[in-house]
mmCIF file of C-alpha atoms in Angstrom:
data_model
loop_
_atom_site.group_PDB
_atom_site.id
_atom_site.type_symbol
_atom_site.label_atom_id
_atom_site.label_comp_id
_atom_site.label_asym_id
_atom_site.label_seq_id
_atom_site.Cartn_x
_atom_site.Cartn_y
_atom_site.Cartn_z
ATOM 1 C CA MET T 1 -13.586 -13.745 -28.361
ATOM 2 C CA LEU T 2 -10.439 -14.004 -30.041
ATOM 3 C CA ARG T 3 -7.458 -15.223 -29.072
ATOM 4 C CA ARG T 4 -3.837 -14.570 -30.539
ATOM 5 C CA ASP T 5 -0.852 -17.046 -30.072
ATOM 6 C CA PRO T 6 1.218 -15.407 -26.764
ATOM 7 C CA THR T 7 4.486 -13.211 -27.590
ATOM 8 C CA PRO T 8 7.409 -16.058 -27.057
ATOM 9 C CA ILE T 9 10.118 -14.090 -24.898
ATOM 10 C CA ASN T 10 13.668 -15.013 -25.263
ATOM 11 C CA LEU T 11 16.021 -15.470 -22.171
ATOM 12 C CA ARG T 12 19.176 -16.068 -21.938
ATOM 13 C CA ASP T 13 21.405 -17.130 -19.089
ATOM 14 C CA SER T 14 22.939 -14.196 -18.421
ATOM 15 C CA ASP T 15 19.027 -12.648 -18.048
ATOM 16 C CA VAL T 16 18.166 -15.272 -15.845
ATOM 17 C CA GLN T 17 21.224 -14.420 -13.844
ATOM 18 C CA GLU T 18 20.750 -10.552 -13.726
ATOM 19 C CA LEU T 19 17.140 -11.294 -12.420
ATOM 20 C CA ARG T 20 18.452 -13.739 -9.496
ATOM 21 C CA GLU T 21 20.919 -11.484 -8.295
ATOM 22 C CA MET T 22 18.190 -8.100 -8.158
ATOM 23 C CA MET T 23 15.785 -10.446 -6.263
ATOM 24 C CA ALA T 24 18.736 -11.096 -3.680
ATOM 25 C CA LEU T 25 20.039 -7.709 -3.300
ATOM 26 C CA LYS T 26 16.048 -6.745 -3.019
ATOM 27 C CA ASP T 27 15.561 -9.474 -0.229
ATOM 28 C CA LYS T 28 19.101 -8.550 1.261
ATOM 29 C CA ALA T 29 17.549 -4.891 1.752
ATOM 30 C CA LYS T 30 14.064 -5.864 3.235
ATOM 31 C CA MET T 31 15.849 -8.264 5.390
ATOM 32 C CA GLU T 32 18.397 -4.974 6.689
ATOM 33 C CA LEU T 33 15.079 -2.784 6.960
ATOM 34 C CA GLY T 34 13.256 -4.736 9.083
ATOM 35 C CA THR T 35 10.052 -3.549 10.076
ATOM 36 C CA ALA T 36 10.777 -0.063 10.735
ATOM 37 C CA ALA T 37 10.056 1.301 6.967
ATOM 38 C CA ALA T 38 6.786 -0.966 7.468
ATOM 39 C CA ASP T 39 4.925 1.512 10.190
ATOM 40 C CA PRO T 40 2.526 3.465 8.181
ATOM 41 C CA LYS T 41 2.738 7.525 8.460
ATOM 42 C CA PRO T 42 -0.865 9.169 9.481
ATOM 43 C CA THR T 43 -1.860 11.759 7.033
ATOM 44 C CA ALA T 44 -2.715 15.194 8.006
ATOM 45 C CA GLY T 45 -5.528 15.968 5.785
ATOM 46 C CA PRO T 46 -6.936 16.548 2.322
ATOM 47 C CA ALA T 47 -3.866 19.039 2.284
ATOM 48 C CA ASP T 48 -1.237 16.677 2.890
ATOM 49 C CA SER T 49 -2.808 13.512 0.592
ATOM 50 C CA ILE T 50 -2.084 16.444 -2.480
ATOM 51 C CA VAL T 51 1.245 16.814 -1.956
ATOM 52 C CA ASN T 52 1.706 13.267 -0.897
ATOM 53 C CA ILE T 53 0.027 12.184 -4.503
ATOM 54 C CA GLU T 54 2.125 15.122 -6.550
ATOM 55 C CA GLU T 55 5.368 13.520 -4.717
ATOM 56 C CA ALA T 56 4.431 10.013 -5.917
ATOM 57 C CA LYS T 57 4.105 11.348 -9.259
ATOM 58 C CA LYS T 58 7.867 12.656 -9.302
ATOM 59 C CA ARG T 59 9.005 9.523 -7.680
ATOM 60 C CA ARG T 60 7.358 7.672 -10.506
ATOM 61 C CA ALA T 61 8.619 9.923 -13.204
ATOM 62 C CA ALA T 62 12.160 9.259 -11.728
ATOM 63 C CA MET T 63 11.404 5.387 -12.056
ATOM 64 C CA SER T 64 12.852 3.257 -14.349
ATOM 65 C CA THR T 65 10.793 0.660 -16.157
ATOM 66 C CA ASN T 66 12.551 -2.364 -14.184
ATOM 67 C CA GLU T 67 11.823 -0.255 -11.191
ATOM 68 C CA ARG T 68 8.374 0.325 -11.748
ATOM 69 C CA VAL T 69 7.578 -3.415 -12.796
ATOM 70 C CA GLY T 70 9.247 -4.267 -9.575
ATOM 71 C CA LEU T 71 12.180 -5.942 -10.148
ATOM 72 C CA ILE T 72 14.350 -3.244 -8.826
ATOM 73 C CA THR T 73 13.870 -1.197 -5.572
ATOM 74 C CA ARG T 74 15.619 1.477 -4.134
ATOM 75 C CA ILE T 75 16.687 1.897 -0.620
#
């Protein structure tokens, strides 16, 4: 298999600072939510799963790229 040279990603100091701020907000949100958000919801059956799948598709379509890759979380 042929390997190509890695693509360089140029980062500025402001990019790194922005990422650190986002991660700090994410950690703060996790601390505020505690374990209440970690409780799993019981599923009712197959019809309920289809509804959940459709809702997940709508949520994903509404997300920005940074949210999809996990850099930003919505509360």
